[in-house]
Structures are given as C-alpha cells and as structure tokens.
mmCIF file of C-alpha atoms in Angstrom:
data_model
loop_
_atom_site.group_PDB
_atom_site.id
_atom_site.type_symbol
_atom_site.label_atom_id
_atom_site.label_comp_id
_atom_site.label_asym_id
_atom_site.label_seq_id
_atom_site.Cartn_x
_atom_site.Cartn_y
_atom_site.Cartn_z
ATOM 1 C CA MET A 1 0.409 22.845 23.054
ATOM 2 C CA ASN A 2 -3.115 23.692 24.055
ATOM 3 C CA ALA A 3 -6.135 21.684 23.263
ATOM 4 C CA ASN A 4 -6.983 23.887 20.230
ATOM 5 C CA ASP A 5 -3.572 23.115 18.697
ATOM 6 C CA LYS A 6 -4.050 19.319 18.835
ATOM 7 C CA ILE A 7 -4.829 18.843 15.171
ATOM 8 C CA LEU A 8 -2.771 16.802 12.790
ATOM 9 C CA LYS A 9 -3.041 17.839 9.131
ATOM 10 C CA LEU A 10 -3.088 14.655 7.106
ATOM 11 C CA GLY A 11 -2.916 14.313 3.352
ATOM 12 C CA ILE A 12 -4.931 11.574 1.602
ATOM 13 C CA PRO A 13 -3.903 10.759 -1.990
ATOM 14 C CA LYS A 14 -6.516 11.817 -4.468
ATOM 15 C CA GLY A 15 -7.087 9.713 -7.587
ATOM 16 C CA SER A 16 -6.417 6.067 -8.240
ATOM 17 C CA LEU A 17 -5.365 5.366 -4.673
ATOM 18 C CA GLN A 18 -8.078 7.386 -2.927
ATOM 19 C CA GLU A 19 -10.661 4.549 -2.530
ATOM 20 C CA ALA A 20 -8.035 1.941 -1.401
ATOM 21 C CA THR A 21 -6.598 4.452 1.129
ATOM 22 C CA MET A 22 -9.998 5.182 2.638
ATOM 23 C CA ARG A 23 -10.763 1.474 2.920
ATOM 24 C CA LEU A 24 -7.564 0.927 4.675
ATOM 25 C CA PHE A 25 -8.197 3.759 7.036
ATOM 26 C CA ALA A 26 -11.683 2.342 7.732
ATOM 27 C CA ARG A 27 -10.223 -0.905 8.735
ATOM 28 C CA ALA A 28 -7.844 0.938 10.974
ATOM 29 C CA GLY A 29 -10.648 2.794 12.711
ATOM 30 C CA TRP A 30 -10.993 6.097 10.831
ATOM 31 C CA LYS A 31 -14.012 6.727 8.771
ATOM 32 C CA ILE A 32 -13.108 9.217 6.101
ATOM 33 C CA LYS A 33 -16.051 10.594 4.141
ATOM 34 C CA PRO A 34 -15.221 12.760 1.139
ATOM 35 C CA HIS A 35 -17.279 15.710 -0.090
ATOM 36 C CA HIS A 36 -17.745 16.096 -3.952
ATOM 37 C CA ARG A 37 -17.644 19.873 -3.516
ATOM 38 C CA ASN A 38 -14.353 20.172 -1.725
ATOM 39 C CA TYR A 39 -11.036 18.626 -0.931
ATOM 40 C CA PHE A 40 -11.490 18.372 2.868
ATOM 41 C CA PRO A 41 -13.160 15.103 3.858
ATOM 42 C CA GLU A 42 -14.913 14.464 7.140
ATOM 43 C CA VAL A 43 -13.162 12.084 9.502
ATOM 44 C CA ASN A 44 -14.412 10.587 12.792
ATOM 45 C CA ASP A 45 -11.490 12.006 14.743
ATOM 46 C CA PRO A 46 -11.470 15.575 16.093
ATOM 47 C CA GLU A 47 -7.616 15.433 16.155
ATOM 48 C CA LEU A 48 -7.431 14.905 12.408
ATOM 49 C CA GLN A 49 -7.917 17.318 9.527
ATOM 50 C CA CYS A 50 -7.807 15.445 6.195
ATOM 51 C CA SER A 51 -6.957 17.001 2.811
ATOM 52 C CA LEU A 52 -7.213 15.384 -0.564
ATOM 53 C CA CYS A 53 -4.029 15.911 -2.578
ATOM 54 C CA ARG A 54 -2.575 14.393 -5.707
ATOM 55 C CA ALA A 55 0.087 11.828 -4.811
ATOM 56 C CA GLN A 56 2.437 13.647 -7.244
ATOM 57 C CA GLU A 57 2.303 16.769 -5.117
ATOM 58 C CA MET A 58 1.927 15.285 -1.676
ATOM 59 C CA SER A 59 5.565 15.241 -0.602
ATOM 60 C CA ARG A 60 6.017 18.888 -1.533
ATOM 61 C CA TYR A 61 3.095 19.936 0.714
ATOM 62 C CA VAL A 62 4.379 17.792 3.564
ATOM 63 C CA GLU A 63 7.945 19.227 3.167
ATOM 64 C CA SER A 64 6.677 22.869 3.235
ATOM 65 C CA GLY A 65 4.526 22.176 6.412
ATOM 66 C CA THR A 66 1.241 22.780 4.660
ATOM 67 C CA LEU A 67 0.513 19.193 5.732
ATOM 68 C CA ASP A 68 1.962 17.489 8.845
ATOM 69 C CA ALA A 69 1.843 14.088 7.258
ATOM 70 C CA GLY A 70 0.569 12.311 4.230
ATOM 71 C CA LEU A 71 0.511 9.128 2.124
ATOM 72 C CA THR A 72 2.202 9.106 -1.279
ATOM 73 C CA GLY A 73 4.399 6.939 -3.493
ATOM 74 C CA LYS A 74 8.028 6.438 -2.979
ATOM 75 C CA ASP A 75 8.327 7.357 -6.698
ATOM 76 C CA TRP A 76 6.948 10.839 -6.139
ATOM 77 C CA ILE A 77 9.223 11.522 -3.159
ATOM 78 C CA LEU A 78 12.218 10.658 -5.401
ATOM 79 C CA GLU A 79 10.758 12.724 -8.283
ATOM 80 C CA ASN A 80 10.299 15.809 -6.118
ATOM 81 C CA GLU A 81 13.527 15.322 -4.102
ATOM 82 C CA SER A 82 11.464 16.025 -1.025
ATOM 83 C CA ASP A 83 13.089 16.383 2.385
ATOM 84 C CA VAL A 84 10.606 14.542 4.498
ATOM 85 C CA VAL A 85 10.634 11.853 7.166
ATOM 86 C CA VAL A 86 9.614 8.448 5.746
ATOM 87 C CA VAL A 87 7.733 6.951 8.673
ATOM 88 C CA SER A 88 6.979 3.549 7.082
ATOM 89 C CA ASP A 89 6.179 1.572 3.940
ATOM 90 C CA LEU A 90 2.500 0.717 3.370
ATOM 91 C CA VAL A 91 2.327 -1.949 0.635
ATOM 92 C CA TYR A 92 -1.188 -1.680 -0.727
ATOM 93 C CA SER A 93 -2.582 -0.510 -4.042
ATOM 94 C CA LYS A 94 -5.813 -0.288 -6.105
ATOM 95 C CA VAL A 95 -5.260 -3.682 -7.788
ATOM 96 C CA SER A 96 -2.719 -6.169 -6.460
ATOM 97 C CA ASN A 97 -1.490 -5.041 -2.985
ATOM 98 C CA ARG A 98 2.120 -5.380 -4.126
ATOM 99 C CA PRO A 99 4.707 -2.780 -5.108
ATOM 100 C CA ALA A 100 4.213 -1.074 -8.445
ATOM 101 C CA ARG A 101 6.984 -0.870 -10.974
ATOM 102 C CA TRP A 102 8.225 2.026 -13.211
ATOM 103 C CA VAL A 103 9.208 0.261 -16.391
ATOM 104 C CA LEU A 104 10.935 1.148 -19.635
ATOM 105 C CA ALA A 105 8.681 -0.038 -22.528
ATOM 106 C CA VAL A 106 9.061 0.113 -26.358
ATOM 107 C CA ALA A 107 6.925 -0.992 -29.242
ATOM 108 C CA GLY A 108 6.481 -4.672 -29.476
ATOM 109 C CA ASP A 109 8.066 -4.844 -32.923
ATOM 110 C CA SER A 110 10.923 -2.334 -32.245
ATOM 111 C CA PRO A 111 14.546 -3.503 -32.343
ATOM 112 C CA TYR A 112 15.315 -2.134 -28.830
ATOM 113 C CA LYS A 113 16.109 -4.783 -26.265
ATOM 114 C CA ARG A 114 17.936 -2.914 -23.434
ATOM 115 C CA PRO A 115 18.241 0.699 -22.208
ATOM 116 C CA GLU A 116 21.533 1.188 -24.013
ATOM 117 C CA ASP A 117 19.840 0.609 -27.297
ATOM 118 C CA LEU A 118 17.900 3.851 -26.851
ATOM 119 C CA ALA A 119 20.944 6.148 -26.902
ATOM 120 C CA GLY A 120 19.965 9.257 -28.891
ATOM 121 C CA LYS A 121 16.234 8.473 -28.724
ATOM 122 C CA LYS A 122 13.222 10.228 -27.261
ATOM 123 C CA ILE A 123 11.392 8.932 -24.055
ATOM 124 C CA ALA A 124 8.164 10.149 -22.600
ATOM 125 C CA THR A 125 7.234 9.893 -18.972
ATOM 126 C CA GLU A 126 5.383 11.599 -16.134
ATOM 127 C CA LEU A 127 8.354 10.660 -13.855
ATOM 128 C CA LYS A 128 10.778 12.952 -15.784
ATOM 129 C CA ASN A 129 13.293 13.921 -13.101
ATOM 130 C CA PHE A 130 13.831 10.458 -11.955
ATOM 131 C CA THR A 131 14.109 9.211 -15.571
ATOM 132 C CA VAL A 132 16.679 11.866 -16.501
ATOM 133 C CA LYS A 133 18.799 10.848 -13.543
ATOM 134 C CA TYR A 134 18.543 7.194 -14.286
ATOM 135 C CA PHE A 135 19.816 7.578 -17.898
ATOM 136 C CA LYS A 136 22.457 10.118 -16.717
ATOM 137 C CA ASN A 137 23.769 7.684 -14.218
ATOM 138 C CA ALA A 138 23.841 4.889 -16.738
ATOM 139 C CA ASN A 139 25.706 7.249 -19.288
ATOM 140 C CA ILE A 140 23.049 6.803 -21.811
ATOM 141 C CA PRO A 141 22.275 9.986 -23.761
ATOM 142 C CA VAL A 142 18.582 10.267 -24.309
ATOM 143 C CA GLU A 143 15.945 13.070 -24.606
ATOM 144 C CA VAL A 144 13.343 12.937 -21.939
ATOM 145 C CA GLU A 145 10.038 14.746 -22.207
ATOM 146 C CA PHE A 146 7.177 15.098 -19.792
ATOM 147 C CA SER A 147 3.983 13.356 -20.582
ATOM 148 C CA TRP A 148 0.665 14.779 -19.430
ATOM 149 C CA GLY A 149 -1.095 11.435 -19.868
ATOM 150 C CA ALA A 150 -2.010 8.648 -22.340
ATOM 151 C CA THR A 151 1.722 7.842 -22.308
ATOM 152 C CA GLU A 152 1.490 4.387 -23.767
ATOM 153 C CA ALA A 153 -0.251 5.794 -26.875
ATOM 154 C CA LYS A 154 2.793 8.003 -27.704
ATOM 155 C CA VAL A 155 4.967 5.107 -28.716
ATOM 156 C CA VAL A 156 2.096 3.668 -30.866
ATOM 157 C CA GLU A 157 1.544 6.930 -32.548
ATOM 158 C CA GLY A 158 5.357 7.342 -33.261
ATOM 159 C CA LEU A 159 5.712 10.451 -31.161
ATOM 160 C CA VAL A 160 8.467 8.928 -29.012
ATOM 161 C CA ASP A 161 10.698 5.822 -29.143
ATOM 162 C CA ALA A 162 10.015 4.521 -25.598
ATOM 163 C CA ILE A 163 8.127 5.345 -22.351
ATOM 164 C CA VAL A 164 8.646 5.059 -18.653
ATOM 165 C CA GLU A 165 5.440 4.148 -17.170
ATOM 166 C CA VAL A 166 4.054 2.749 -13.906
ATOM 167 C CA THR A 167 2.426 -0.671 -13.838
ATOM 168 C CA GLU A 168 1.305 -3.294 -11.370
ATOM 169 C CA THR A 169 0.647 -6.220 -13.605
ATOM 170 C CA GLY A 170 1.864 -5.092 -17.011
ATOM 171 C CA THR A 171 -1.564 -5.706 -18.572
ATOM 172 C CA THR A 172 -2.218 -2.292 -19.819
ATOM 173 C CA ILE A 173 1.265 -1.979 -21.366
ATOM 174 C CA LYS A 174 0.814 -5.315 -23.256
ATOM 175 C CA ALA A 175 -2.713 -4.225 -24.310
ATOM 176 C CA HIS A 176 -1.112 -1.289 -26.102
ATOM 177 C CA GLY A 177 1.227 -3.542 -28.044
ATOM 178 C CA LEU A 178 4.266 -2.532 -26.015
ATOM 179 C CA ARG A 179 7.154 -4.583 -24.585
ATOM 180 C CA ILE A 180 8.931 -4.058 -21.313
ATOM 181 C CA ILE A 181 12.706 -4.036 -21.545
ATOM 182 C CA ALA A 182 13.765 -2.828 -18.162
ATOM 183 C CA GLU A 183 12.588 -2.075 -14.657
ATOM 184 C CA LEU A 184 13.718 1.227 -13.329
ATOM 185 C CA LEU A 185 12.109 1.460 -9.935
ATOM 186 C CA GLN A 186 9.860 -0.539 -7.557
ATOM 187 C CA THR A 187 7.540 1.789 -5.631
ATOM 188 C CA ASN A 188 4.871 1.533 -2.948
ATOM 189 C CA THR A 189 2.953 3.845 -0.707
ATOM 190 C CA GLN A 190 4.781 5.545 2.138
ATOM 191 C CA LEU A 191 3.613 7.348 5.132
ATOM 192 C CA ILE A 192 5.684 10.569 5.374
ATOM 193 C CA ALA A 193 5.915 13.404 7.888
ATOM 194 C CA ASN A 194 7.048 16.944 7.907
ATOM 195 C CA LYS A 195 10.307 17.242 9.811
ATOM 196 C CA LYS A 196 9.130 19.928 12.219
ATOM 197 C CA ALA A 197 5.914 18.003 12.936
ATOM 198 C CA TRP A 198 8.038 14.871 13.567
ATOM 199 C CA GLU A 199 9.971 16.765 16.205
ATOM 200 C CA ASP A 200 6.654 17.801 17.988
ATOM 201 C CA PRO A 201 5.920 15.027 20.632
ATOM 202 C CA TRP A 202 2.200 15.109 20.317
ATOM 203 C CA LYS A 203 2.138 15.070 16.449
ATOM 204 C CA ARG A 204 4.751 12.345 16.353
ATOM 205 C CA HIS A 205 2.791 10.211 18.752
ATOM 206 C CA LYS A 206 -0.325 10.756 16.676
ATOM 207 C CA ILE A 207 1.570 9.853 13.440
ATOM 208 C CA GLU A 208 2.978 6.779 15.015
ATOM 209 C CA THR A 209 -0.454 5.696 16.264
ATOM 210 C CA ILE A 210 -1.848 6.059 12.717
ATOM 211 C CA ASN A 211 1.150 4.039 11.332
ATOM 212 C CA THR A 212 0.636 1.233 13.966
ATOM 213 C CA LEU A 213 -3.086 0.890 13.200
ATOM 214 C CA LEU A 214 -2.595 1.100 9.367
ATOM 215 C CA GLN A 215 0.076 -1.600 9.544
ATOM 216 C CA GLY A 216 -2.185 -3.702 11.694
ATOM 217 C CA ALA A 217 -4.936 -3.390 9.078
ATOM 218 C CA LEU A 218 -2.581 -4.337 6.299
ATOM 219 C CA ARG A 219 -1.267 -7.308 8.331
ATOM 220 C CA ALA A 220 -4.860 -8.538 8.979
ATOM 221 C CA ASP A 221 -5.700 -8.324 5.270
ATOM 222 C CA LYS A 222 -3.988 -11.651 4.570
ATOM 223 C CA LEU A 223 -5.117 -13.394 7.804
ATOM 224 C CA VAL A 224 -8.365 -14.868 9.133
ATOM 225 C CA GLY A 225 -9.436 -16.320 12.350
ATOM 226 C CA LEU A 226 -10.521 -19.906 12.840
ATOM 227 C CA LYS A 227 -12.612 -21.184 15.763
ATOM 228 C CA MET A 228 -13.569 -24.826 16.297
ATOM 229 C CA ASN A 229 -14.604 -27.439 18.783
ATOM 230 C CA VAL A 230 -12.285 -30.373 19.407
ATOM 231 C CA PRO A 231 -12.900 -33.529 21.550
ATOM 232 C CA LYS A 232 -10.210 -33.623 24.352
ATOM 233 C CA GLU A 233 -9.011 -37.018 23.204
ATOM 234 C CA LYS A 234 -8.314 -35.758 19.677
ATOM 235 C CA MET A 235 -6.649 -32.457 20.667
ATOM 236 C CA GLU A 236 -3.082 -33.705 20.043
ATOM 237 C CA GLN A 237 -4.052 -34.901 16.587
ATOM 238 C CA VAL A 238 -5.469 -31.409 15.725
ATOM 239 C CA MET A 239 -2.530 -29.620 17.226
ATOM 240 C CA ASP A 240 -0.194 -31.379 14.815
ATOM 241 C CA VAL A 241 -1.620 -29.537 11.893
ATOM 242 C CA LEU A 242 -2.507 -26.203 13.511
ATOM 243 C CA PRO A 243 -0.487 -23.267 12.173
ATOM 244 C CA SER A 244 -0.618 -20.236 14.439
ATOM 245 C CA MET A 245 1.120 -16.885 14.882
ATOM 246 C CA THR A 246 1.769 -17.983 18.540
ATOM 247 C CA ALA A 247 0.128 -20.814 20.467
ATOM 248 C CA PRO A 248 -3.580 -21.419 19.773
ATOM 249 C CA THR A 249 -6.120 -20.201 22.319
ATOM 250 C CA VAL A 250 -7.765 -23.185 23.979
ATOM 251 C CA ALA A 251 -10.641 -23.148 26.484
ATOM 252 C CA ASN A 252 -12.910 -25.799 28.027
ATOM 253 C CA LEU A 253 -16.451 -25.942 26.974
ATOM 254 C CA TYR A 254 -19.072 -25.956 29.774
ATOM 255 C CA HIS A 255 -19.829 -29.408 31.153
ATOM 256 C CA LYS A 256 -18.276 -31.036 28.081
ATOM 257 C CA GLU A 257 -15.312 -33.239 27.239
ATOM 258 C CA TRP A 258 -14.694 -30.800 24.453
ATOM 259 C CA LEU A 259 -12.327 -27.815 23.892
ATOM 260 C CA SER A 260 -12.830 -24.598 22.061
ATOM 261 C CA VAL A 261 -9.777 -23.764 19.893
ATOM 262 C CA GLU A 262 -9.028 -20.493 18.222
ATOM 263 C CA ILE A 263 -6.143 -19.523 15.839
ATOM 264 C CA VAL A 264 -5.102 -16.861 13.437
ATOM 265 C CA VAL A 265 -3.858 -18.227 10.090
ATOM 266 C CA GLU A 266 -3.025 -17.084 6.609
ATOM 267 C CA GLU A 267 -6.176 -17.007 4.455
ATOM 268 C CA ASN A 268 -4.586 -18.927 1.579
ATOM 269 C CA LYS A 269 -4.007 -21.915 3.803
ATOM 270 C CA VAL A 270 -7.602 -22.328 4.941
ATOM 271 C CA ARG A 271 -8.842 -24.294 2.062
ATOM 272 C CA GLU A 272 -6.409 -27.110 2.750
ATOM 273 C CA LEU A 273 -6.564 -26.736 6.489
ATOM 274 C CA ILE A 274 -10.315 -27.073 7.144
ATOM 275 C CA PRO A 275 -10.727 -30.531 5.596
ATOM 276 C CA GLU A 276 -7.642 -31.724 7.496
ATOM 277 C CA LEU A 277 -9.017 -30.431 10.719
ATOM 278 C CA MET A 278 -12.333 -32.170 10.108
ATOM 279 C CA SER A 279 -10.661 -35.417 9.383
ATOM 280 C CA ARG A 280 -8.828 -35.178 12.785
ATOM 281 C CA GLY A 281 -12.082 -34.630 14.738
ATOM 282 C CA ALA A 282 -12.678 -30.874 14.719
ATOM 283 C CA GLU A 283 -16.242 -29.645 14.421
ATOM 284 C CA ALA A 284 -18.303 -26.487 14.228
ATOM 285 C CA ILE A 285 -15.414 -24.711 12.447
ATOM 286 C CA ILE A 286 -15.967 -20.980 11.970
ATOM 287 C CA GLU A 287 -13.899 -18.759 9.780
ATOM 288 C CA TYR A 288 -14.001 -14.977 10.273
ATOM 289 C CA SER A 289 -12.223 -11.902 9.000
ATOM 290 C CA LEU A 290 -9.966 -9.589 10.943
ATOM 291 C CA ASN A 291 -9.744 -5.827 10.884
ATOM 292 C CA LYS A 292 -6.337 -5.439 12.538
ATOM 293 C CA VAL A 293 -3.465 -7.569 13.819
ATOM 294 C CA ILE A 294 -1.117 -5.593 15.980
#
C-alpha cells in the first residue's frame, strides 16, 4: 500500500447519535466537523475520510465495501443480516449511556399482557425483519408492517394493535399512554468493519487504534482524577480509604513533611470520599476530568 492509499473510510451515524458520536471522537482525539451542505465532515486526521450515514443503512455500506468501518446499532446489523466484522461494543447513547431496548408495547387499557396474546393481530415497527423472525421463532402468528415513523401514535389511533419500538428510559412510550409487555432485544452501538478491510494490515491497525481510543474515552467518562496533599504522619489513615484502579501515585513535596497523592476514582464515589479524606488530614484536594483511560 502506498502513501496515497492510506485512507480509512469511516461511517459516522447521522441522526440521533450523531452529536454523541462526535463528542466521543473528540474525547478520543479526533475533531470531526460536519458541513451542513454535504455528508462528508472534516476530520483532523489525513488518514481518515468520514461519511455521515443513517445507522439503519450503515452495515450495508460497510458490508459492500463502500465504507471500511462504521458505527451503528447491533439492532440494525441484525435487521440487515449484514456479514461484517464486529470489532467491539461501544455503550453510549444520546441520553443514558446504557443499552437501548426494542420493546413490544400495547395500549395502556388493552387486554394484552404477553406476546402470545397478540396472535392474529397487527404490529407496526421500523425493525420489521427482526420482529418477523422473533414472532416466527415464538410460533406466534402476527402481521408485521413497516412503520415510517410516529410509530407510537399508530396504537393510539387504532391503526395497529401493538408496536415494536426502541427506547432507553420508556418515558416516551408511557407518555403516549402505552404499556410495555415484553423486551425483544437489547442493543448498543458497535464498531464494525468490512471483512476485506479487516484483512488489510494497515486498515486493521487503524481500526484497532480507533477502537482503543474510543474505549478509553468511554472508560474515562465515569472516572475522575483526585489530587491532594497529605502530611506524612497521616498517610496510612488516608490510604485506608483510598480507592484506586491500581496503587495511588505518591510523591514528596519539596522541603516539606508532606506528600502529593494522586488517584483515579469513580465519579459517583467522590461526594462521599472527599469529606472522608479531609477528616483524615488531606488538604488542597483537586478533582479533574479525564479524556481517556487506556
């Protein structure tokens, strides 16, 4: 491969995940700047060529080789039955940073309580192929129709008996007066690669590098750094309450009977930890955010 061939074509999901994906890449070291007039954002890496693509179509473009790699949902890979390499799971989202769920929902006042109760009924969903297979495997005869959008409203308007829809918190479904009766699939974002690109040593190394740094950015999202000064005679008392990924970093302060102590800790533990550290003699405690933890 010559220098001019060292370009990785990377798909960025357009739509609801676009901003969250670009923020994640920024923390990982890639600044992606979209243009409102086209689907090819700028990126601060001459070895990357980014394309905006709907998550629903991403796996097809990666499978065909139009893209070398891309980010899309596990749900759309299953829906399209795409033959791609799943490099890794990247659990992030626009709302809760936890896996989303495709659920079966019915009207709140309907008699249906389980999937079997929908035998002979009509279901609307954007995830049609997967839903057809789900009910076929469960031996439940239903009619599944594709929904172009506003799926929740179709139950309310009496157009269908149930829907299969994606949700993170269930808030929107409840707001439409619907009730979840089953979870069909948990899904999260996945980094996928074209099989031929994965076999290319340079492209595989580039994809693996991207994955490493994205995972590091996600890992850092729940962690913070703490730095503090501790009198030497109180170090053991402080050590008794210090959580750390490994051992804390400890250094002598210049011409002082004090130590500088630095740790990485889960952000949700800090509110209880800082008062405890102060009570044991720690001073000048600094909390700082992290971009990546590799």
